[in-house]
Coordinates of C-alpha atoms in Angstrom, one line a residue:
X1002 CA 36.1 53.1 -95.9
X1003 CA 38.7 52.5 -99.1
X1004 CA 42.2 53.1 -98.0
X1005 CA 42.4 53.6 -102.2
X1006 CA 46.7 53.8 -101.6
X1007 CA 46.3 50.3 -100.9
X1008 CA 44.6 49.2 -104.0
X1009 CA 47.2 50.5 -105.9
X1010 CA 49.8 48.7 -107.5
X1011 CA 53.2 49.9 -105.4
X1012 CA 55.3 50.7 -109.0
X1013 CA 52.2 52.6 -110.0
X1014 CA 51.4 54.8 -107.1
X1015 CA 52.6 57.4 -104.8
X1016 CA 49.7 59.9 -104.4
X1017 CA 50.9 62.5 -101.7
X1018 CA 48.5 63.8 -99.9
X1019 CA 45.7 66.4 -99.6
X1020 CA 43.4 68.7 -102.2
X1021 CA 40.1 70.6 -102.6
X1022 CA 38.2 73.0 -101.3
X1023 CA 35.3 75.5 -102.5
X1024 CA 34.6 79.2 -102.6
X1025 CA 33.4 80.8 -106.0
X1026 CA 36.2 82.0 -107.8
X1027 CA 35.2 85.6 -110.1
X1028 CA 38.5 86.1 -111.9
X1029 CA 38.0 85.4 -115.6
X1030 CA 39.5 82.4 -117.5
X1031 CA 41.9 82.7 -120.5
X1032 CA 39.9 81.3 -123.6
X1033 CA 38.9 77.9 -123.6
X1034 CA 37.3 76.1 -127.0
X1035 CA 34.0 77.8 -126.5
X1036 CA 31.3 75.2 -127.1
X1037 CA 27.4 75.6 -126.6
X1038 CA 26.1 74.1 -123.6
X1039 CA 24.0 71.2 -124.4
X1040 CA 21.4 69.5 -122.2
X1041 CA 22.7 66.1 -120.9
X1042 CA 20.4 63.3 -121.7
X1043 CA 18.9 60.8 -119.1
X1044 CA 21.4 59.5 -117.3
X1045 CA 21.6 55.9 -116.6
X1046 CA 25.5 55.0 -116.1
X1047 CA 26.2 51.5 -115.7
X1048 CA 30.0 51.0 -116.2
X1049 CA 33.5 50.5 -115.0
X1050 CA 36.4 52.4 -113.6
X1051 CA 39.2 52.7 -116.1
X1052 CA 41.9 53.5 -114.0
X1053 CA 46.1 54.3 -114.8
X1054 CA 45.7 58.2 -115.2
X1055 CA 46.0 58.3 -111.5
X1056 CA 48.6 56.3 -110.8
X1057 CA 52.5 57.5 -110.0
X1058 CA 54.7 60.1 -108.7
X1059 CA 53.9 63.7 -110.0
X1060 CA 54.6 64.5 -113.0
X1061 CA 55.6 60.5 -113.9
X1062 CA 56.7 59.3 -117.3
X1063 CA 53.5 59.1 -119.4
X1064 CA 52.9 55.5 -120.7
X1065 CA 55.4 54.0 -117.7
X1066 CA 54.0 55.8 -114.2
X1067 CA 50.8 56.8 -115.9
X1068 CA 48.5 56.2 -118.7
X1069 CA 44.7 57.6 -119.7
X1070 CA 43.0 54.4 -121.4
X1071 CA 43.3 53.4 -125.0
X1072 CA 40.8 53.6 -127.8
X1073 CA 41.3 49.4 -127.4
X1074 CA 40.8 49.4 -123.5
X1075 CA 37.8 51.5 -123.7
X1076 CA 36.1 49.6 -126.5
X1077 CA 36.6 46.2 -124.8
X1078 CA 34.4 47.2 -121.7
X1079 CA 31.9 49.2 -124.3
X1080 CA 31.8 45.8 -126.4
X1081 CA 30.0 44.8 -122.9
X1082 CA 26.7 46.7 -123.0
X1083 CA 28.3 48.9 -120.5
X1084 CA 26.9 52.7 -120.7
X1085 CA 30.1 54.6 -118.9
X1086 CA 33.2 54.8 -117.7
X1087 CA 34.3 56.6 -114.4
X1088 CA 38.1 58.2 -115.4
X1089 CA 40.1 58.8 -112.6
X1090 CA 42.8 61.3 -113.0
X1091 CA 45.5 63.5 -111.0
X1092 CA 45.0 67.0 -110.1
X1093 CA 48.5 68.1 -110.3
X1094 CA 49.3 66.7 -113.4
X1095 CA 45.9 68.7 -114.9
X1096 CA 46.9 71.9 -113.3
X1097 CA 50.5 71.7 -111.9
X1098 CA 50.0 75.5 -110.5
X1099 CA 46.8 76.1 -108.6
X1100 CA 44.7 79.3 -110.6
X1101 CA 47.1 78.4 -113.5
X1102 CA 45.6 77.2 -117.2
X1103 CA 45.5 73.5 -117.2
X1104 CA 48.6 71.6 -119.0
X1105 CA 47.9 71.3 -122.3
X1106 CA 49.5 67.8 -122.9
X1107 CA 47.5 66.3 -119.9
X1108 CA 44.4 67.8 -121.4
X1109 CA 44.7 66.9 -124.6
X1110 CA 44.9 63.3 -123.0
X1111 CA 42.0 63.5 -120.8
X1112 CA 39.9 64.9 -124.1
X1113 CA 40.9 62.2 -126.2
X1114 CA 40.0 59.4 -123.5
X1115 CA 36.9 60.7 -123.2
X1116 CA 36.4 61.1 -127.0
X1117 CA 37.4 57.8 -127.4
X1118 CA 34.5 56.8 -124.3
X1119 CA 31.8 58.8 -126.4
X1120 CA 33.0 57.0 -129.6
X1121 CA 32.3 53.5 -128.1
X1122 CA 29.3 54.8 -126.5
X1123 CA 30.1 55.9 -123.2
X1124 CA 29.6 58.4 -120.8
X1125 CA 32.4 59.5 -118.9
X1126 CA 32.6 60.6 -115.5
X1127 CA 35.7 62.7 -114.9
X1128 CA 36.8 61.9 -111.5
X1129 CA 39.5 63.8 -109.9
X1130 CA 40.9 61.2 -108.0
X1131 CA 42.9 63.5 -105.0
X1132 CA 41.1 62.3 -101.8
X1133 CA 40.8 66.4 -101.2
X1134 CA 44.5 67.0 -101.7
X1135 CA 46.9 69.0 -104.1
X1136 CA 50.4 67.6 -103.3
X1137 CA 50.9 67.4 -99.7
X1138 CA 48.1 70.3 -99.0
X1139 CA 44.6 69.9 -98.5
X1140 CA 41.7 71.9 -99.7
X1141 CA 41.1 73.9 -96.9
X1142 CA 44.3 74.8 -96.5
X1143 CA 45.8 78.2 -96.3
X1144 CA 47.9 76.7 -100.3
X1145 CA 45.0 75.0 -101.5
X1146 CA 41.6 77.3 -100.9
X1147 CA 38.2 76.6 -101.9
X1148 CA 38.8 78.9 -104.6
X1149 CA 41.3 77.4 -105.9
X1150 CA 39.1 74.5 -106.2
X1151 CA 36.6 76.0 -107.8
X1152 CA 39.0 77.4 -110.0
X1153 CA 40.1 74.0 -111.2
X1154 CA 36.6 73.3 -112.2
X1155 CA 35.7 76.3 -113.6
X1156 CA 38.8 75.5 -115.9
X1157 CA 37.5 71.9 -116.8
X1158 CA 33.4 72.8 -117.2
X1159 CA 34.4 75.9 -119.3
X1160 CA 36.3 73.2 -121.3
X1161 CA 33.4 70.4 -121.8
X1162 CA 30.6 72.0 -120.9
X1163 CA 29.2 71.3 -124.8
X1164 CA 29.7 67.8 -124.2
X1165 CA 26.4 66.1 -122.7
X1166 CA 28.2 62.9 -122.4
X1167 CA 30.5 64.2 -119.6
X1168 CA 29.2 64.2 -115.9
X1169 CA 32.0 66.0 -112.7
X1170 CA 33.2 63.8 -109.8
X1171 CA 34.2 66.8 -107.8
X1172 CA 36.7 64.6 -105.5
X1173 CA 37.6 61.2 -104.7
X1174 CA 36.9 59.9 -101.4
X1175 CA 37.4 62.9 -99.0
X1176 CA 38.8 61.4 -96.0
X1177 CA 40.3 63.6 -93.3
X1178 CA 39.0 67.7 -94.1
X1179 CA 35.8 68.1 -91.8
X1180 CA 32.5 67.4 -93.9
X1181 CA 31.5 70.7 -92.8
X1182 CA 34.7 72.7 -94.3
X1183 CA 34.5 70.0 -97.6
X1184 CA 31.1 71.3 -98.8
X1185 CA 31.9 75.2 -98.3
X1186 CA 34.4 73.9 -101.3
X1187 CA 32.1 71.8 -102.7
X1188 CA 29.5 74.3 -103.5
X1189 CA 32.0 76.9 -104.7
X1190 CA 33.3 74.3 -107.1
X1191 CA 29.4 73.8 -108.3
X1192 CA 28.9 77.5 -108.4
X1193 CA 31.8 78.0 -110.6
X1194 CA 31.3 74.9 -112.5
X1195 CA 27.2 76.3 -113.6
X1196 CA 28.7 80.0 -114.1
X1197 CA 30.4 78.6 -117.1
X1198 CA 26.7 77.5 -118.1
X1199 CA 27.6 73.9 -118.0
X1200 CA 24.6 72.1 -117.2
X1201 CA 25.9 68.0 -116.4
X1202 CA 25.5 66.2 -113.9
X1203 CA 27.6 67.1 -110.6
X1204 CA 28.4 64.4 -108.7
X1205 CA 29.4 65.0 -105.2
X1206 CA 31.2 63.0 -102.6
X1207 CA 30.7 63.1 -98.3
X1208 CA 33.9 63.3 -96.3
X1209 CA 35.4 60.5 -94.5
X1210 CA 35.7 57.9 -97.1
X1211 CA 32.0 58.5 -98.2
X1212 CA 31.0 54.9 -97.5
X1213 CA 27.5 54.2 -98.5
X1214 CA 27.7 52.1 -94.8
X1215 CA 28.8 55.1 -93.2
X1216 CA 26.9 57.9 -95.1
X1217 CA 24.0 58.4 -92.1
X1218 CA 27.0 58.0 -89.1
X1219 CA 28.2 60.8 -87.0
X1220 CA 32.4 60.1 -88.2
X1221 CA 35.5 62.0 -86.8
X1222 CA 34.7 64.2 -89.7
X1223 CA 31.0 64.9 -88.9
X1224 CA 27.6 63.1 -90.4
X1225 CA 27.2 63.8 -94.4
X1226 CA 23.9 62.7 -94.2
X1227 CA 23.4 66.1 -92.1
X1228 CA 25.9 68.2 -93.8
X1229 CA 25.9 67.5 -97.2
X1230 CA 22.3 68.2 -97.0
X1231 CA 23.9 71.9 -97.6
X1232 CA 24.8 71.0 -101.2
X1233 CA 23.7 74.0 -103.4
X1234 CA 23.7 73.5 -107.0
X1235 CA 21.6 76.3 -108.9
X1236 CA 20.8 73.7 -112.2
X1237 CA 19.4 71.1 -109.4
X1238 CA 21.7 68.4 -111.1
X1239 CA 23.8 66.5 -108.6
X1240 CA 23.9 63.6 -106.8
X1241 CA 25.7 62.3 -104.0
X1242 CA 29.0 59.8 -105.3
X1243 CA 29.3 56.9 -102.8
X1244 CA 31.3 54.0 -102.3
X1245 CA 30.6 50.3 -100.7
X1246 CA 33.2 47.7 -100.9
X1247 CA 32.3 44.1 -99.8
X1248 CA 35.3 42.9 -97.4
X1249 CA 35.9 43.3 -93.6
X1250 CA 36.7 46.7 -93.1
X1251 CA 34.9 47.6 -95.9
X1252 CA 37.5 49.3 -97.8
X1253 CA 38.5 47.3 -101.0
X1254 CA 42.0 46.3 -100.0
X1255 CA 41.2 42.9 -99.7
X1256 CA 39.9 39.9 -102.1
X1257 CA 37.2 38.2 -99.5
X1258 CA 33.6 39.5 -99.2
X1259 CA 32.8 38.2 -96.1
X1260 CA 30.5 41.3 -95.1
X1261 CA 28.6 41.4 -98.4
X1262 CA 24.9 40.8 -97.3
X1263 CA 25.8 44.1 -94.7
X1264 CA 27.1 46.1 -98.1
X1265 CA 23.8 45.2 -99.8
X1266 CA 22.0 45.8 -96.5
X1267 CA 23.9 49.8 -96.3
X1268 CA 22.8 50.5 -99.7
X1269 CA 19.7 49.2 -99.2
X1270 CA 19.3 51.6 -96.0
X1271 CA 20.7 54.4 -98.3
X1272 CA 18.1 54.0 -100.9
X1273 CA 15.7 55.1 -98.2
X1274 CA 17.3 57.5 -96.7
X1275 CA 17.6 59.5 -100.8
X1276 CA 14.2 58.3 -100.8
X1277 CA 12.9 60.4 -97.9
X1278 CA 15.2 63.2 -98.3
X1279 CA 14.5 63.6 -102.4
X1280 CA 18.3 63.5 -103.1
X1281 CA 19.9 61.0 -105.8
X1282 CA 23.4 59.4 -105.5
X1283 CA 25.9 57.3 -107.5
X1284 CA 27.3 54.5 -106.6
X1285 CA 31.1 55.2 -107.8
X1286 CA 32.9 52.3 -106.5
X1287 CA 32.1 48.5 -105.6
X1288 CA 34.5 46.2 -106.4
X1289 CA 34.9 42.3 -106.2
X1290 CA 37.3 39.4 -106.5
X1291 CA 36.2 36.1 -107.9
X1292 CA 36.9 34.5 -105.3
X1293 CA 33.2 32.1 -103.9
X1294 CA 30.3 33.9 -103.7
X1295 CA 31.6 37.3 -104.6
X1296 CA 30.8 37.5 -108.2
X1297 CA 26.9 36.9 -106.7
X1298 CA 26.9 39.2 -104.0
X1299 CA 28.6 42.1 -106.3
X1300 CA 25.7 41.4 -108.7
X1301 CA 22.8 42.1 -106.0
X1302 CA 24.2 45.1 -105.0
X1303 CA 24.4 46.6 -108.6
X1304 CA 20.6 44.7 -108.9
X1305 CA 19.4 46.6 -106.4
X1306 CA 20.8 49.5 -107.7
X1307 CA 19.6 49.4 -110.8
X1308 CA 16.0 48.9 -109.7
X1309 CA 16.0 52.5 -108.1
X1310 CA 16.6 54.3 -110.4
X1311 CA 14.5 57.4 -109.1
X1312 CA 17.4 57.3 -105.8
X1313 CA 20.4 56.2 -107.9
X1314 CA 21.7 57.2 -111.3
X1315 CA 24.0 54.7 -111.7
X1316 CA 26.9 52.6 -110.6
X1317 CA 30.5 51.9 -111.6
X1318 CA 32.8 49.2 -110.5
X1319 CA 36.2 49.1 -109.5
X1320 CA 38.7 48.4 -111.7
X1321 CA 40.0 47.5 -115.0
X1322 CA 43.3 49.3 -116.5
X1323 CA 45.9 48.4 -118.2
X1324 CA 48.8 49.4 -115.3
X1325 CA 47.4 47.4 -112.7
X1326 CA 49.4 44.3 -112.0
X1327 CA 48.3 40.8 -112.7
X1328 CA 47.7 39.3 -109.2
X1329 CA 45.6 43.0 -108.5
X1330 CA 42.3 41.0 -106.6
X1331 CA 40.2 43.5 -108.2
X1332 CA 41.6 43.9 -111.4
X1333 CA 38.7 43.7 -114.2
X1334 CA 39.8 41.9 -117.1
X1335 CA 37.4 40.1 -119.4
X1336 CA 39.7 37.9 -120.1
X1337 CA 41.8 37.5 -116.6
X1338 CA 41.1 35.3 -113.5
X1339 CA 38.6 37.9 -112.4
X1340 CA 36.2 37.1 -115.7
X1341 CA 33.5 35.7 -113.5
X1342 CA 33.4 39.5 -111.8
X1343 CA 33.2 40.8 -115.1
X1344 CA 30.3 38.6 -116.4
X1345 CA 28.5 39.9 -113.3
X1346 CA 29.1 43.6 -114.1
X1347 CA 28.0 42.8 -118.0
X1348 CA 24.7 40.9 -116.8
X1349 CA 24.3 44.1 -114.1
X1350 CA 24.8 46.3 -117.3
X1351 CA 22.2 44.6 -119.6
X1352 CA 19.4 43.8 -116.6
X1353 CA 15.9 45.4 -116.9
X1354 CA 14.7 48.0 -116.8
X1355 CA 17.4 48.8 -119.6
X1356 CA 19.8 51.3 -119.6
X1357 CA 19.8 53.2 -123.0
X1358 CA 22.9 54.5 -124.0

């Protein structure tokens, strides 16, 4: 699916390698602002990606390399009717040393985005945007264990679990670690993640890419429509994060949508797969350039979407930001060439049934 080094911009971007995965962590956190868990209210998330904390060589120059959305950024794609935000951010700029506190500058960024998010009326899904890496090692490495994983998290929902407007995107397209391997860490990271009593939604990804196209395939990596069946979450409050992009290869690196009717066919075929199987999921990527016809076949997509709401709790396109160059295809910009896109997304946002924020 997404080759996601190739949608970003090459002075922004240099994301070595592998992270993640999961096995329940039981040595005790240093002291974290200790805030009441809160239930999270009915989820409906129909918004953007906001992406630039992602972006760079690690550690980067903050507000050159890499930079968490403004106030300004935020509340232009709010002033849409849009209801969230997915935030993608680095790893090993949150927690430079695995089982180590998280940095307290990159925090303090990542709480004030989403402050600003819950300001303008937005929920925020934190996604950690690592593809199942930390640095050059991936999750089920000897470095980077599933505990370690799950330590991250346990860091992050011992931090916000008080905050019913955040939901966890566990990992960014998984791509290469064997499904099988990526939900033993999966489920450690949920584990740790409800120990802390947080109680938002989880939202997990399948490995290889986790195409909505390719969700029910048997991939070099196995079949998540199998494995991930295996997802244990003691608060019963995840859902599976997919992604469908409309070009050839299906992987968002290009501006055509030549294979759109087969995107909106693969989501179509997903919604009854969820429906058979009880599960949810979240469409956490689809992305469009304005170029004919691709405005319209984004929008049926996120239609179809919307009018499922018992198989999906949401969607989020791909991607404004203010670091992403100007001739980006999929760069969302009210304003920019892509502004037909982002009328689409905005009429998505607003279409019945409505989605209160």
């Amino acid at each position: 699916m997404a080759r996601p080094l190739a949608r970003f911009p090459a002075a922004a971007l240099s994301l070595a390698g592998p992270i993640l995965a999961g096995a329940l962590l039981a040595a005790a956190l240093p002291a974290e602002p200790a805030r009441a868990a809160q239930p999270a209210p009915p989820l409906c998330l129909r918004g953007v990606n906001i992406s630039g904390a992602e972006f760079g060589t690690v550690p980067g120059r903050y507000g050159f390399d890499y930079l968490y959305p403004s106030a300004e950024t935020i509340g232009r794609f709010a002033a849409l009717g849009l209801t969230a935000m997915r935030l993608p951010i680095r790893w090993e700029r949150l927690q430079p040393a695995l089982r180590q506190p998280l940095d307290p500058d990159e925090l303090a960024r990542l709480e004030a985005a989403v402050a600003a998010a819950t300001q303008a009326g937005l929920r925020t899904v934190i996604d950690l945007h690592n593809y199942a890496y930390h640095g050059k090692a991936r999750v089920d490495s000897e470095m980077v264990t599933a505990e370690a994983f799950a330590d991250l998290w346990r860091r992050l929902a011992q931090h916000f679990r008080g905050d019913a407007s955040v939901a966890f995107g566990l990992m960014n397209e998984p791509h290469d670690i064997p499904a099988a391997r990526w939900l033993v860490a999966a489920n450690a990271a949920i584990a740790a993640i409800r120990e802390t009593g947080a109680r938002q939604l989880v939202l997990v990804s399948g490995s290889g890419w986790s195409g909505a196209h390719s969700w029910t395939a048997d991939l070099p990596t196995g079949n998540n429509a199998a494995i991930m069946l295996g997802v244990v979450d003691p608060a019963r409050n995840t859902a599976y994060e997919v992604h469908q992009y409309l070009d050839a290869d299906f992987s968002g690196t290009h501006a055509e949508c030549s294979r759109g009717a087969d995107a909106l066919e693969a989501v179509e075929r997903l919604t009854g797969w969820l429906a058979k199987t009880g599960r949810r999921a979240f469409l956490g990527e689809i992305g469009a350039s304005a170029r004919r016809n691709c405005p319209e076949r984004l929008r049926a997509v996120l239609d179809h979407v919307n009018a499922n709401p018992q198989q999906w709790v949401g969607w989020t396109a791909w991607a404004a930001g203010d670091l992403w160059a100007p001739d980006y295809p999929l760069k969302l910009d009210p304003a920019g060439a892509n502004a037909p896109v982002v009328a689409a997304i905005q009429a998505a946002a607003q279409a019945k049934p409505t989605c209160e924020r």
